[in-house]
Amino acid sequence: MNARKFTNDTKRKLLPFVYLLTLTGWGIYTLTHDYSWQALLLFVIGLLMVLRNYHLESERIDEKIASIAAHSVIGVVILNQNLRVDFANKSFSKLTGHTAKQLNGEDLKKYGFSCLNDAIAKLGAKANWKGEIKVTNRFGDHLTLDTHITHYEMGMGMSDRYVLSFRDISHRVRLENKLKNLAEKDPLTGCWNRRRFDKEIARHASIADRYAVSNTTLAIIDIDHFKQINDKHGHDVGDEVIKELGELMQAQCRETDIVARVGGEEFAIIMPETNNRNAFEAIYRLKEIIQSKSVLGITISGGITTINRSVEQSYRRADKALYRAKTLGRNRVCSSDGYSEHIVHTKRAKAFM
């Protein structure tokens, strides 16, 4: 135990006696109306000792708070009124990959935290803000941080401070997303399942209803003669065919497209920002790629339509176009608006002339 700690502890133990001394002086000075300088001096000395001890206790509390913040498992940052770092603890340094010395005096948006400035700007009269932010640290790790911001008006001529705390919830968010994917992914193909497809087509139908216009296309795709494949090669081979088709479709489609398995051998693709003709040509190319790359040389038929405000009508029109493709001999694509493979072949022929 060092001398300073011993002295401070001793002063704290003497605090009740200091209060008693102060009250005694005040009692002599006021109640007995003995306005002697001795009584006044006793009161003043006692008051000074109380104030000194109060200052001592404040310092002790400040030191304790600083120690807790410095060693907390939660990242803690204190920003000044210019939104520059006054203090950053070890946990925050570990999150960002930058030392407290590197962070000191810096604007956090330099380190990918620009969203914090926006959150602070929106505080207004509120003293607190809570939310989740996504950042990338120095090591390239994508983090999701549960964030709290508290605005302190210091007063007494001191500039305001913002105390920020960060809790890394990246693992929890990844787990939640994984569980969500498991609930919405087809286990055989890795495509989205019918549940996710229904949500997505309903969302696009709602957009079409809101704006009275749609530029999103729905394609329904079916494997030709799939029953014969099962009968000839068995269900295990049939499953492999479905799996292979799902993988080929996902590889050929855009990231923005929703590729879903909606039935046994039936798939659906939602193609945002794609008109009927462009979607037709994309599905036609997909048909040719599948036929050339499939191990068993399977073929597909497809029907496409523009998604309108009614989910049922949109699906029914695409299904009718698919049925027409099958009745015309399969291994083809039909559109609800009459756009045909003949037009595609004509365009390709002109391109080579």
PDB file of C-alpha atoms in Angstrom, residues 57-71:
ATOM      1  CA  GLU A  57     -14.086  11.518  -3.282  1.00  0.00           C
ATOM      2  CA  SER A  58     -14.763  13.037  -6.738  1.00  0.00           C
ATOM      3  CA  GLU A  59     -11.230  12.238  -7.816  1.00  0.00           C
ATOM      4  CA  ARG A  60     -11.601   8.697  -6.512  1.00  0.00           C
ATOM      5  CA  ILE A  61     -14.871   8.189  -8.409  1.00  0.00           C
ATOM      6  CA  ASP A  62     -13.387   9.664 -11.609  1.00  0.00           C
ATOM      7  CA  GLU A  63     -10.385   7.352 -11.305  1.00  0.00           C
ATOM      8  CA  LYS A  64     -12.661   4.381 -10.735  1.00  0.00           C
ATOM      9  CA  ILE A  65     -14.838   5.223 -13.753  1.00  0.00           C
ATOM     10  CA  ALA A  66     -11.753   5.714 -15.929  1.00  0.00           C
ATOM     11  CA  SER A  67     -10.345   2.386 -14.735  1.00  0.00           C
ATOM     12  CA  ILE A  68     -13.606   0.556 -15.453  1.00  0.00           C
ATOM     13  CA  ALA A  69     -13.832   2.104 -18.939  1.00  0.00           C
ATOM     14  CA  ALA A  70     -10.205   1.330 -19.714  1.00  0.00           C
ATOM     15  CA  HIS A  71     -10.527  -2.344 -18.791  1.00  0.00           C
TER      16      HIS A  71
END
